[in-house]
Short mmCIF file of C-alpha atoms and ligand atoms in Angstrom, two decimals:
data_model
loop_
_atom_site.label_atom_id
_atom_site.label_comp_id
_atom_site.label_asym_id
_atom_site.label_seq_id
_atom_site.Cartn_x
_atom_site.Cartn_y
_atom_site.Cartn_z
CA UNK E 1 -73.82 -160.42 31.85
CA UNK E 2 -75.28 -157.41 30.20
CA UNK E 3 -73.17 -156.67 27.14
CA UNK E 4 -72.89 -152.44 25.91
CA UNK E 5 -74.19 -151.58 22.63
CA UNK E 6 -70.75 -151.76 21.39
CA UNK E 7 -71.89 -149.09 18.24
CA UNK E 8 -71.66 -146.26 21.20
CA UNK E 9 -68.64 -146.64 22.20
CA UNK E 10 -67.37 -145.96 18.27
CA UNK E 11 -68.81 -142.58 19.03
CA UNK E 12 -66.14 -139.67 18.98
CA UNK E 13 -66.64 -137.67 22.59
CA UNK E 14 -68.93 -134.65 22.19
CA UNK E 15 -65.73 -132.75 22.43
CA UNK E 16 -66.90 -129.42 20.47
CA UNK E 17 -68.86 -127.99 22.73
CA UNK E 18 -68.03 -129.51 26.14
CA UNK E 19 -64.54 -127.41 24.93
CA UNK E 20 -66.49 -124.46 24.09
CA UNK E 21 -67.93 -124.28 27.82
CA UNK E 22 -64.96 -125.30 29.30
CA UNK E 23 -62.85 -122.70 27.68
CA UNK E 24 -65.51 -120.13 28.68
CA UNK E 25 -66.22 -121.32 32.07
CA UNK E 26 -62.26 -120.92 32.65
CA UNK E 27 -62.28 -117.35 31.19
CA UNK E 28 -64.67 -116.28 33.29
CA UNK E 29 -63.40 -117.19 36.52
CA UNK E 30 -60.35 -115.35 35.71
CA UNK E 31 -62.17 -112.28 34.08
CA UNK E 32 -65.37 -111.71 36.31
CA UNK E 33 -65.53 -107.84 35.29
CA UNK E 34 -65.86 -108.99 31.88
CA UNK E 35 -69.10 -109.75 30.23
CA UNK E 36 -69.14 -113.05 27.24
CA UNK E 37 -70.78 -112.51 24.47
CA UNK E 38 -72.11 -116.11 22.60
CA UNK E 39 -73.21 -115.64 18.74
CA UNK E 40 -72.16 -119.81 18.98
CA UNK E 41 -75.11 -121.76 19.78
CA UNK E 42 -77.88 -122.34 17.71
CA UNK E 43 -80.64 -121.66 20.32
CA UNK E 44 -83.49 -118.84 19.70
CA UNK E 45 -83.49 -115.92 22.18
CA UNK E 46 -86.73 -114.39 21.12
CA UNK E 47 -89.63 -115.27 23.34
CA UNK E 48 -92.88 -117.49 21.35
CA UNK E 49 -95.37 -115.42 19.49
CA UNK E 50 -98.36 -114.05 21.16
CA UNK E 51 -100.87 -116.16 18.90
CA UNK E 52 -98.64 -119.13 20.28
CA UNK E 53 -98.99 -118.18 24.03
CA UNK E 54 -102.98 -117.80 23.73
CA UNK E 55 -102.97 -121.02 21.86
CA UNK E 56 -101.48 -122.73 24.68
CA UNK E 57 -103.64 -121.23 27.37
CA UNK E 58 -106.50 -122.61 25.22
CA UNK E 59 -105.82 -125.69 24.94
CA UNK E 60 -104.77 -125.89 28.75
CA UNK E 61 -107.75 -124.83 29.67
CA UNK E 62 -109.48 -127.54 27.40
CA UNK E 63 -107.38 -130.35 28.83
CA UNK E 64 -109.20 -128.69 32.78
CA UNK E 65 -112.55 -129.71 31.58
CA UNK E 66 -114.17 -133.12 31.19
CA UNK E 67 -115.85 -132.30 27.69
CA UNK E 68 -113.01 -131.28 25.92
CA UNK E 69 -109.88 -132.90 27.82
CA UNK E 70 -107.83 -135.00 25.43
CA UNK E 71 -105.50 -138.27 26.41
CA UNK E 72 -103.13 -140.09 24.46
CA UNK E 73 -102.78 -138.38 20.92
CA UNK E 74 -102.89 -139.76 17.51
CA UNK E 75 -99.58 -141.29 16.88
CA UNK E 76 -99.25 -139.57 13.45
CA UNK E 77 -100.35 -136.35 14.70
CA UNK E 78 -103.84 -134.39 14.57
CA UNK E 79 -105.36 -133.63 11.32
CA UNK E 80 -106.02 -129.62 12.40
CA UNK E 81 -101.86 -129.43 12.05
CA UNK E 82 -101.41 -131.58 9.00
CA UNK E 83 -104.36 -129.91 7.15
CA UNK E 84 -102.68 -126.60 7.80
CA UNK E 85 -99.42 -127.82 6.57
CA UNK E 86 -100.19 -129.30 3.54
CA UNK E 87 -102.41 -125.95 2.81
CA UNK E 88 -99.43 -123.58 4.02
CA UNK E 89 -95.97 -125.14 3.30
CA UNK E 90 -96.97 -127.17 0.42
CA UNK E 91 -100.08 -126.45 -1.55
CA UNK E 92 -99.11 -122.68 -1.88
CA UNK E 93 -95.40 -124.26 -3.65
CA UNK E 94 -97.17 -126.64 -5.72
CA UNK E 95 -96.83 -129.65 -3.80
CA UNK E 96 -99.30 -132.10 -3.32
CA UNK E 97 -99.38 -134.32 -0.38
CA UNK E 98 -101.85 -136.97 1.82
CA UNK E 99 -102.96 -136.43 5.33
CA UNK E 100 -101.03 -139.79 6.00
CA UNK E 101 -97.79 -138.90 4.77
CA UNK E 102 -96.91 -135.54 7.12
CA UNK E 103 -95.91 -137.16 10.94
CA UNK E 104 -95.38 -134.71 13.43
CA UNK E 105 -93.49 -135.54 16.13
CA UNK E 106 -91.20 -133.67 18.81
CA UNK E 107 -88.22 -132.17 17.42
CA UNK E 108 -85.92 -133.03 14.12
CA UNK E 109 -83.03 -134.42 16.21
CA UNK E 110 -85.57 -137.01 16.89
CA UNK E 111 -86.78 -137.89 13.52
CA UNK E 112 -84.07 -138.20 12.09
CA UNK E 113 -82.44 -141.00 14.40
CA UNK E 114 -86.19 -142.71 14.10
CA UNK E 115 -86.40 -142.52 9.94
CA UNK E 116 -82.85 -144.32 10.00
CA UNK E 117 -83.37 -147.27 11.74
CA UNK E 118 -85.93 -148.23 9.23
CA UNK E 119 -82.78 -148.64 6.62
CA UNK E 120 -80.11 -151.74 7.13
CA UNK E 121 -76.99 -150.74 8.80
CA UNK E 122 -75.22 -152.10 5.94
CA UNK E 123 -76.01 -149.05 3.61
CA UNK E 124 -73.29 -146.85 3.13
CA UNK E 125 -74.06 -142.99 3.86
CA UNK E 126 -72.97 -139.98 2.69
CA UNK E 127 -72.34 -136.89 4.72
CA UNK E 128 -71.31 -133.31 3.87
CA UNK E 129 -68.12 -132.29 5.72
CA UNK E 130 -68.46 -130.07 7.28
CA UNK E 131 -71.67 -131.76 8.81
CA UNK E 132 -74.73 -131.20 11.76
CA UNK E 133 -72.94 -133.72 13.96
CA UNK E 134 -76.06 -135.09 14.78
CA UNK E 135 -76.41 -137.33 11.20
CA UNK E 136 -73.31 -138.78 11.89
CA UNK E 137 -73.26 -140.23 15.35
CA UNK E 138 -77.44 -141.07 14.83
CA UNK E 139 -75.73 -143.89 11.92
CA UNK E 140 -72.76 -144.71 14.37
CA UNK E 141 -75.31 -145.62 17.11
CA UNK E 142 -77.22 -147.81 14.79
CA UNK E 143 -73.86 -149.43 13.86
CA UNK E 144 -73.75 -148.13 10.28
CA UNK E 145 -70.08 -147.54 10.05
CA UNK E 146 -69.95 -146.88 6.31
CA UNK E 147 -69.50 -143.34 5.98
CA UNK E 148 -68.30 -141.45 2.93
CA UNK E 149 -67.37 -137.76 3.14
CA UNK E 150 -67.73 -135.12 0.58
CA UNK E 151 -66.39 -132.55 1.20
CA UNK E 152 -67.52 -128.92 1.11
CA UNK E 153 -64.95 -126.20 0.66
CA UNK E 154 -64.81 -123.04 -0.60
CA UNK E 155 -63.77 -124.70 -3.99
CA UNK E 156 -67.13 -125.80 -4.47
CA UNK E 157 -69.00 -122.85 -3.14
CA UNK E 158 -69.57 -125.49 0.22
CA UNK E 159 -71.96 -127.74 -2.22
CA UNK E 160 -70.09 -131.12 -2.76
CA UNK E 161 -70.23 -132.35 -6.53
CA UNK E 162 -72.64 -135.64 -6.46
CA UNK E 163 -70.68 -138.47 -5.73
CA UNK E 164 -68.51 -140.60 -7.79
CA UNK E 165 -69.34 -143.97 -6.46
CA UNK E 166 -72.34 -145.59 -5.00
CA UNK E 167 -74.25 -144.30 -1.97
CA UNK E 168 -77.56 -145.83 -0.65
CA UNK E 169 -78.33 -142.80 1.69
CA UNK E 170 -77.63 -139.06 1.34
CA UNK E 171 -77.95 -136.28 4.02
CA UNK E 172 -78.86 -132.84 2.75
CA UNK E 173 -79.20 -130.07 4.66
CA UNK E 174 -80.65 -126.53 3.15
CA UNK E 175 -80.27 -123.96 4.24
CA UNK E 176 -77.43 -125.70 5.67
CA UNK E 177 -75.98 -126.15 9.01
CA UNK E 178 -73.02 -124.75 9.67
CA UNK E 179 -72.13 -122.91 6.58
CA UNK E 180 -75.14 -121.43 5.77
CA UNK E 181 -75.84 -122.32 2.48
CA UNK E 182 -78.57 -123.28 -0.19
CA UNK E 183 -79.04 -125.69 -2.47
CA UNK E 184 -80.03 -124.45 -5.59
CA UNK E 185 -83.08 -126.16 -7.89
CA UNK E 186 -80.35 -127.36 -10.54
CA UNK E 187 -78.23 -129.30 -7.37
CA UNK E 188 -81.63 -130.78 -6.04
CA UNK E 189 -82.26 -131.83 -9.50
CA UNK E 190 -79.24 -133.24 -9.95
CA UNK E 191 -79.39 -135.41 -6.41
CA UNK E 192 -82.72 -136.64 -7.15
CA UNK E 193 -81.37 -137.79 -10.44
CA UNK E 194 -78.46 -139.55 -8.51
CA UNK E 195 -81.00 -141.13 -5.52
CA UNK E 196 -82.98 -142.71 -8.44
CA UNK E 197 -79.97 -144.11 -10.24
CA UNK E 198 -78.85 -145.64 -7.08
CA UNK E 199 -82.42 -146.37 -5.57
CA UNK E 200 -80.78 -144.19 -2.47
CA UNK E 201 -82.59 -142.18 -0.58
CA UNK E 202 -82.35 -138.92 0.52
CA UNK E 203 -82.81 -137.54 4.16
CA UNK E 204 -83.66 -133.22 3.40
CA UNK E 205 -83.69 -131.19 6.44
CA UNK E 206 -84.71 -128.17 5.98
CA UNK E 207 -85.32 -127.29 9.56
CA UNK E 208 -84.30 -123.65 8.55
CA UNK E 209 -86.31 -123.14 5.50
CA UNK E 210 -88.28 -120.03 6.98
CA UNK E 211 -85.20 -118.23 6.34
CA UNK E 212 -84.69 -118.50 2.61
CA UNK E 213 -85.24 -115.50 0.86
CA UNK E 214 -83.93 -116.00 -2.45
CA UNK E 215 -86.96 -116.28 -5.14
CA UNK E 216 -85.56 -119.23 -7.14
CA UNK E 217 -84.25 -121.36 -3.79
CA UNK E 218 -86.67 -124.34 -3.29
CA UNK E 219 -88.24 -124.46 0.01
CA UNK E 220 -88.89 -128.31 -0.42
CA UNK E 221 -87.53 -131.10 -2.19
CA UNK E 222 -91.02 -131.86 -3.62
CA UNK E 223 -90.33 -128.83 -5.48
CA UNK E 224 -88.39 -130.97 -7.61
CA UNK E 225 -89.65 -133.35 -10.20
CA UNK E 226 -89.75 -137.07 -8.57
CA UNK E 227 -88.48 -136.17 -5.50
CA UNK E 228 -91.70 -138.08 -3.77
CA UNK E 229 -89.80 -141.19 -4.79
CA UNK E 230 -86.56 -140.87 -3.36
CA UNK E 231 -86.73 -138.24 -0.49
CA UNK E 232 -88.36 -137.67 3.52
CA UNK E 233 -88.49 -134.22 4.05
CA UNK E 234 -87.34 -132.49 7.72
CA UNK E 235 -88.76 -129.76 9.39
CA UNK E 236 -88.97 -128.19 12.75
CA UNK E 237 -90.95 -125.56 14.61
CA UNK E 238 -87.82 -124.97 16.71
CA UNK E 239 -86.19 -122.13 14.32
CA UNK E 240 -89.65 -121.65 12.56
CA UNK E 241 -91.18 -120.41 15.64
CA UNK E 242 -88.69 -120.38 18.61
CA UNK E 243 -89.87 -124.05 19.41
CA UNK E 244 -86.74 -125.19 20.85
CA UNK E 245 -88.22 -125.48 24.36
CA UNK E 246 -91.88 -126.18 23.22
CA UNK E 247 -90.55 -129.52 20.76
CA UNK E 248 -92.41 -129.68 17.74
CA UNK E 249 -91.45 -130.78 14.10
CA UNK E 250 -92.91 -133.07 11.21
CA UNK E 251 -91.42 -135.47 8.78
CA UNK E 252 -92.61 -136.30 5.37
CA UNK E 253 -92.46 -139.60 3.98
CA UNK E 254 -94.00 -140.18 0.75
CA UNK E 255 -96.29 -143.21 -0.08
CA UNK E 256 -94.15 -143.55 -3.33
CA UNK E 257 -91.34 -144.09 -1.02
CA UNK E 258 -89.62 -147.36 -1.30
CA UNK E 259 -86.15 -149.15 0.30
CA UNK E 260 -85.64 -152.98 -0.94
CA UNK E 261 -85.16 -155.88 1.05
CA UNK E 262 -82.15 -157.65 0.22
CA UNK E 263 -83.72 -160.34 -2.24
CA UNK E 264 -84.73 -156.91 -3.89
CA UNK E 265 -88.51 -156.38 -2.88
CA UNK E 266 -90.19 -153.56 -2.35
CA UNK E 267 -90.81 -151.73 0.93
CA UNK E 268 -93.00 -148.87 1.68
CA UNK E 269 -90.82 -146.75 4.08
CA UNK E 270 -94.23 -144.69 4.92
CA UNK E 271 -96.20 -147.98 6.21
CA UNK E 272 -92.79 -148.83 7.96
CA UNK E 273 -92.49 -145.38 9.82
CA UNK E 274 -95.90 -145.19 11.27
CA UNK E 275 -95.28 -148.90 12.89
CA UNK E 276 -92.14 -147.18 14.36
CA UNK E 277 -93.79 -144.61 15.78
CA UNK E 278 -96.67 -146.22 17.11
CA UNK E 279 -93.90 -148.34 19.25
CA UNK E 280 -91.68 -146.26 19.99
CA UNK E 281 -93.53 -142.43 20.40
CA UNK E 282 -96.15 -141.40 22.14
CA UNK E 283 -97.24 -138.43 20.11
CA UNK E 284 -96.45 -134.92 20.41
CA UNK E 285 -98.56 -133.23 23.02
CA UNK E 286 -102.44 -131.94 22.70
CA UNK E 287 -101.21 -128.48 23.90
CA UNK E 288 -97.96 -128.55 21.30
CA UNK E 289 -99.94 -128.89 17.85
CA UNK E 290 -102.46 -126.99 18.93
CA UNK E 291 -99.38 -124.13 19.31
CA UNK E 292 -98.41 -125.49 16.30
CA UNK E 293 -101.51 -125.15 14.50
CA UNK E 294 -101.41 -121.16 15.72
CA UNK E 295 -98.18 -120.82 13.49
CA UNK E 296 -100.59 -120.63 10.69
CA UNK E 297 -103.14 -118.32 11.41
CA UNK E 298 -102.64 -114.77 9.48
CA UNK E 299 -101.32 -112.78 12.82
CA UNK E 300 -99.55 -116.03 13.67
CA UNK E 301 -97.48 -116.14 10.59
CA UNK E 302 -96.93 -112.02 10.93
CA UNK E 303 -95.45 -112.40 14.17
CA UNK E 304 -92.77 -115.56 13.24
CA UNK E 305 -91.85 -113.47 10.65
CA UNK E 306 -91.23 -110.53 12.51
CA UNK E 307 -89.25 -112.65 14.98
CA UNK E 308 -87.09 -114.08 11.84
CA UNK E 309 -86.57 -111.03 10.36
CA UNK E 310 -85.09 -109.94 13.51
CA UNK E 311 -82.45 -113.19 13.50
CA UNK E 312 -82.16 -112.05 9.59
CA UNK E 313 -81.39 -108.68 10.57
CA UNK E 314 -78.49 -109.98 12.46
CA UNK E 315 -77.83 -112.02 9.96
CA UNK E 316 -76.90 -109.31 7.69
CA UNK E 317 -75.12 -107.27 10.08
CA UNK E 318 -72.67 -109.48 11.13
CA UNK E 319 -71.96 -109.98 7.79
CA UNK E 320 -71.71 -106.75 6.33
CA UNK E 321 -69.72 -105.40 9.40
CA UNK E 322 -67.70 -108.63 9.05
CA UNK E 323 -66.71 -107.74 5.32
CA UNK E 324 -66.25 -104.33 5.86
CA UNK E 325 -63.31 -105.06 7.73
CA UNK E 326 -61.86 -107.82 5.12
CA UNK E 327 -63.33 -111.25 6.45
CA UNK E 328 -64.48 -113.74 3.55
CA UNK E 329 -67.64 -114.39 5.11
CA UNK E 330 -70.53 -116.94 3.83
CA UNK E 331 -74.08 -117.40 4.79
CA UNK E 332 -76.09 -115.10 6.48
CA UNK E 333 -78.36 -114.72 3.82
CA UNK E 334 -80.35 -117.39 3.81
CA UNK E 335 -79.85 -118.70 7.02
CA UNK E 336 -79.30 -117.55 10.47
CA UNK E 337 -75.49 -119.20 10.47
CA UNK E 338 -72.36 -117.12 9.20
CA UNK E 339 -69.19 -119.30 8.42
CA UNK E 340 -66.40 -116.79 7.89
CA UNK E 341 -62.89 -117.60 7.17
CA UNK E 342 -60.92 -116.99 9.75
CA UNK E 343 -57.95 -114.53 8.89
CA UNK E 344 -54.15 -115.03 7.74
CA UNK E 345 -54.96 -119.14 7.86
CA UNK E 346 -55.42 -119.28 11.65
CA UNK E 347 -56.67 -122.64 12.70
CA UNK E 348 -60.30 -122.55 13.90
CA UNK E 349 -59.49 -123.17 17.75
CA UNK E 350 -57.00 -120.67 17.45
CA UNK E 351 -59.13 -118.03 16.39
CA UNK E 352 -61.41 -119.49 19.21
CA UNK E 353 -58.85 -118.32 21.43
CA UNK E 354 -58.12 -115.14 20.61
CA UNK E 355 -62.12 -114.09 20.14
CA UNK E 356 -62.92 -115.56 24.06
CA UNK E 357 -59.52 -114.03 25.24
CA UNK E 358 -59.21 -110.63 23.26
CA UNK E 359 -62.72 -109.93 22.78
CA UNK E 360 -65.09 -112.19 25.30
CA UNK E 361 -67.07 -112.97 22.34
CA UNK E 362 -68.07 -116.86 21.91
CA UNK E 363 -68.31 -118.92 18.69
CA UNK E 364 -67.94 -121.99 17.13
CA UNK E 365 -64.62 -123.70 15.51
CA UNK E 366 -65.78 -124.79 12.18
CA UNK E 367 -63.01 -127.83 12.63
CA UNK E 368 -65.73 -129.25 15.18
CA UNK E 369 -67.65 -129.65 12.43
CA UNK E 370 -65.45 -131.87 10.48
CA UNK E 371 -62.21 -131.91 8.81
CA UNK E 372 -63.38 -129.42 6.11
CA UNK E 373 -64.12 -127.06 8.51
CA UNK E 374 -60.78 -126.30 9.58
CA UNK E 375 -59.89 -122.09 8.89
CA UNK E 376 -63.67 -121.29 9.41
CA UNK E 377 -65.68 -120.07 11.75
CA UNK E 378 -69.13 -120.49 12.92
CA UNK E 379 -71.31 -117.47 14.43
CA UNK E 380 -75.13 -117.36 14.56
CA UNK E 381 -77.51 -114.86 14.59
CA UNK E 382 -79.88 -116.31 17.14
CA UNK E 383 -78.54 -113.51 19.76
CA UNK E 384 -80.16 -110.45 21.29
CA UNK E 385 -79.41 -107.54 18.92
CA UNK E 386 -77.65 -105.44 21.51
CA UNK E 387 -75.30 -108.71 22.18
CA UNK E 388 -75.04 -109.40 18.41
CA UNK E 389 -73.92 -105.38 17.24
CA UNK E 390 -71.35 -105.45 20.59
CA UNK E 391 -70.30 -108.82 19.71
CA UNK E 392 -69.23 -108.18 16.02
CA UNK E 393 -67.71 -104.21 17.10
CA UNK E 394 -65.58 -106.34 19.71
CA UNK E 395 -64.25 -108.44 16.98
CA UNK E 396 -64.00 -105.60 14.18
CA UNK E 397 -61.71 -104.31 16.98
CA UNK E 398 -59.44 -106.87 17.16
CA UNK E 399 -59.13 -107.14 13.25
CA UNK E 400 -59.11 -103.90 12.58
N1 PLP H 1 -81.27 -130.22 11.91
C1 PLP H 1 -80.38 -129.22 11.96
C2 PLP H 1 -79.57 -128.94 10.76
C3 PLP H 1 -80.22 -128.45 13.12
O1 PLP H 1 -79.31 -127.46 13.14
C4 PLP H 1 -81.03 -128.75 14.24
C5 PLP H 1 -80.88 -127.99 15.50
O2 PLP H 1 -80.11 -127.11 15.69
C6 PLP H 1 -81.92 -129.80 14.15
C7 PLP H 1 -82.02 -130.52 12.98
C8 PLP H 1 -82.75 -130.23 15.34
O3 PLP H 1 -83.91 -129.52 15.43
P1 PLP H 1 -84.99 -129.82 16.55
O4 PLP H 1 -84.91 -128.72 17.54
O5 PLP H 1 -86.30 -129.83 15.80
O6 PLP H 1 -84.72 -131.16 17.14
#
């Protein structure tokens, strides 16, 4: 008899956005003349950069000959990425770091599930609530059940206080998903402090670092004083460059790096991810990292940053228009998310409701995103910006 995994079936139903498309699937059958506007999923709209394109058609045309066609990859990725990102996102922020300790690999959602299995399932996590769903049910699958909370309100500016008791691993997310947030260089300090207390370690994603603009906001946790000792870093080409289709990210896991075996010995986590990978992933393709690699070039980084500052520009509309009209809106500054409070204490699947039903515009219920996230709202500025100015004057309508 083949006995289920029993740690899936502790997973809660994706039930946030299978409602979403339901709910919008059944509008639209009963409102055909009326076009749905979606500022709620977190998918570019922007096509890749030219420099991207041509890279690709390179390298295609490399794998056609016999000379330069390329098989199985290096597990840990090709040097001509890594060298460019230790030059370009961490050299130029004073961070120092080995060949061997960037992995790129296909996509965050993936690295993150593969950097925790290499910790027991016994460790007890901490999550922010409201939280990228993702951390949590990655730990449920691996049948680490322990799960404490903190929760981020509007109290606490949506930056839970370090917690009171013990921890062993710690999701951050900056700028964060969904409420749009930053950590500041004090906060990081002060988790950092706490990881090394605890010997816990800290998972950063920062898959939407590109879109930090505020001078003193770190881009890395390296930024910070012994971070190297307690913390993999997270990022993505996905936001970065409209990657979500292509699949491209990297981890960093620092040689310093250590978890403890239970008699209290030392393990190197970086040593312990690369035998991962080389089991269980078969590299990131030739033609990806070489479209990676184009991110970097001078035009390359001119036109990702043309493409942000379009999502930014969005960004700021929605929530300037937003406040005009009286919403408490956060975000948007940072980051490409906007978590407004919805108005007169409506529930978040209420408000839902009335935005589909009123206005045909599409979001997200910040409830979905935990508990905490009950009375907010989720919209993103990954839309066209015809789509995004029509969606927020259809909703200034209703609120007016
Ligand atoms: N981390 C966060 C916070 C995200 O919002 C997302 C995607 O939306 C990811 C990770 C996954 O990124 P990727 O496309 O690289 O898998």
């Amino acid at each position: 008899m083949a006995n289920v995994n029993e740690n899936f079936l502790n997973l809660k139903n994706d039930y946030l956005f299978s409602t979403i498309t339901e709910k919008r699937n059944e509008f639209e059958k009963n409102n055909p003349d009326k076009k749905v506007i979606s500022l709620g999923i977190g998918d570019v709209s922007l096509p890749l950069a030219p420099v991207v394109i041509e890279a690709m058609h390179k390298a295609v045309e490399e794998m056609s000959r016999k000379e330069t066609f390329r098989g199985y990859g290096i597990v840990q990725g090709y040097d001509f990425l890594i060298d460019r990102i230790l030059d370009v996102e961490y050299k130029k922020r004073g961070v120092t770091l080995d060949n061997d300790e960037v992995f790129i690999a296909a996509g965050t959602k993936g690295d993150l599930a593969g950097i925790a299995e290499l910790l027991s399932e016994e460790n007890i996590v901490a999550l922010m609530d409201p939280v990228y769903p993702a951390y949590r049910d990655a730990n449920i699958m691996l049948g680490r059940n322990n799960i404490v909370y903190l929760k981020a309100t509007e109290e606490n500016n949506f930056t839970p206080e370090i917690p009171k008791e013990h921890v062993d691993i710690i999701y951050l997310c900056s700028p964060n998903n969904p409420t749009g947030t930053v950590l500041t260089r004090k906060q990081l300090e002060e988790w950092v402090k706490y990881a090394k207390e605890n010997k816990a370690i800290i998972f950063y994603d920062s898959v939407y670092e590109i879109f930090i603009e505020d001078e003193e906001i770190p881009h890395s946790i390296y930024e910070i004083e012994g971070a190297k000792d307690v913390a993999v870093e997270f990022r993505s080409y996905s936001k970065l460059a409209g990657f979500t289709g292509v699949r491209c990210s990297f981890a960093v896991v620092p040689k310093e790096l250590k978890a403890y075996t239970k008699s209290g010995k030392e393990v190197d986590l970086n040593s312990l991810f690369r035998r991962r990978q080389s089991t269980k992933f078969g590299a990131a393709s030739y033609i990806t990292q070489r479209a990676a690699e184009a991110v970097y070039t001078e035009d390359g980084q001119k036109q990702i940053r043309e493409n942000i500052k379009y999502y930014k520009e969005n960004a700021k509309y929605i929530k300037e228009e937003l406040e005009k009209v009286g919403f408490i809106v956060y975000g948007g500054k940072n980051s490409p998310y906007i978590w407004l409070k919805t108005p007169n204490g409506m529930k978040s699947w209420d408000f839902f409701d009335k935005l589909l039903n009123e206005a045909a515009v599409v979001g997200t219920p910040g409830v979905g995103f935990g508990d905490c996230g009950e009375g907010f709202f989720r919209l993103t500025a990954f839309s066209s910006k015809e789509d995004t100015k029509e969606a927020v004057d259809r909703i200034i309508k209703l609120f007016k």
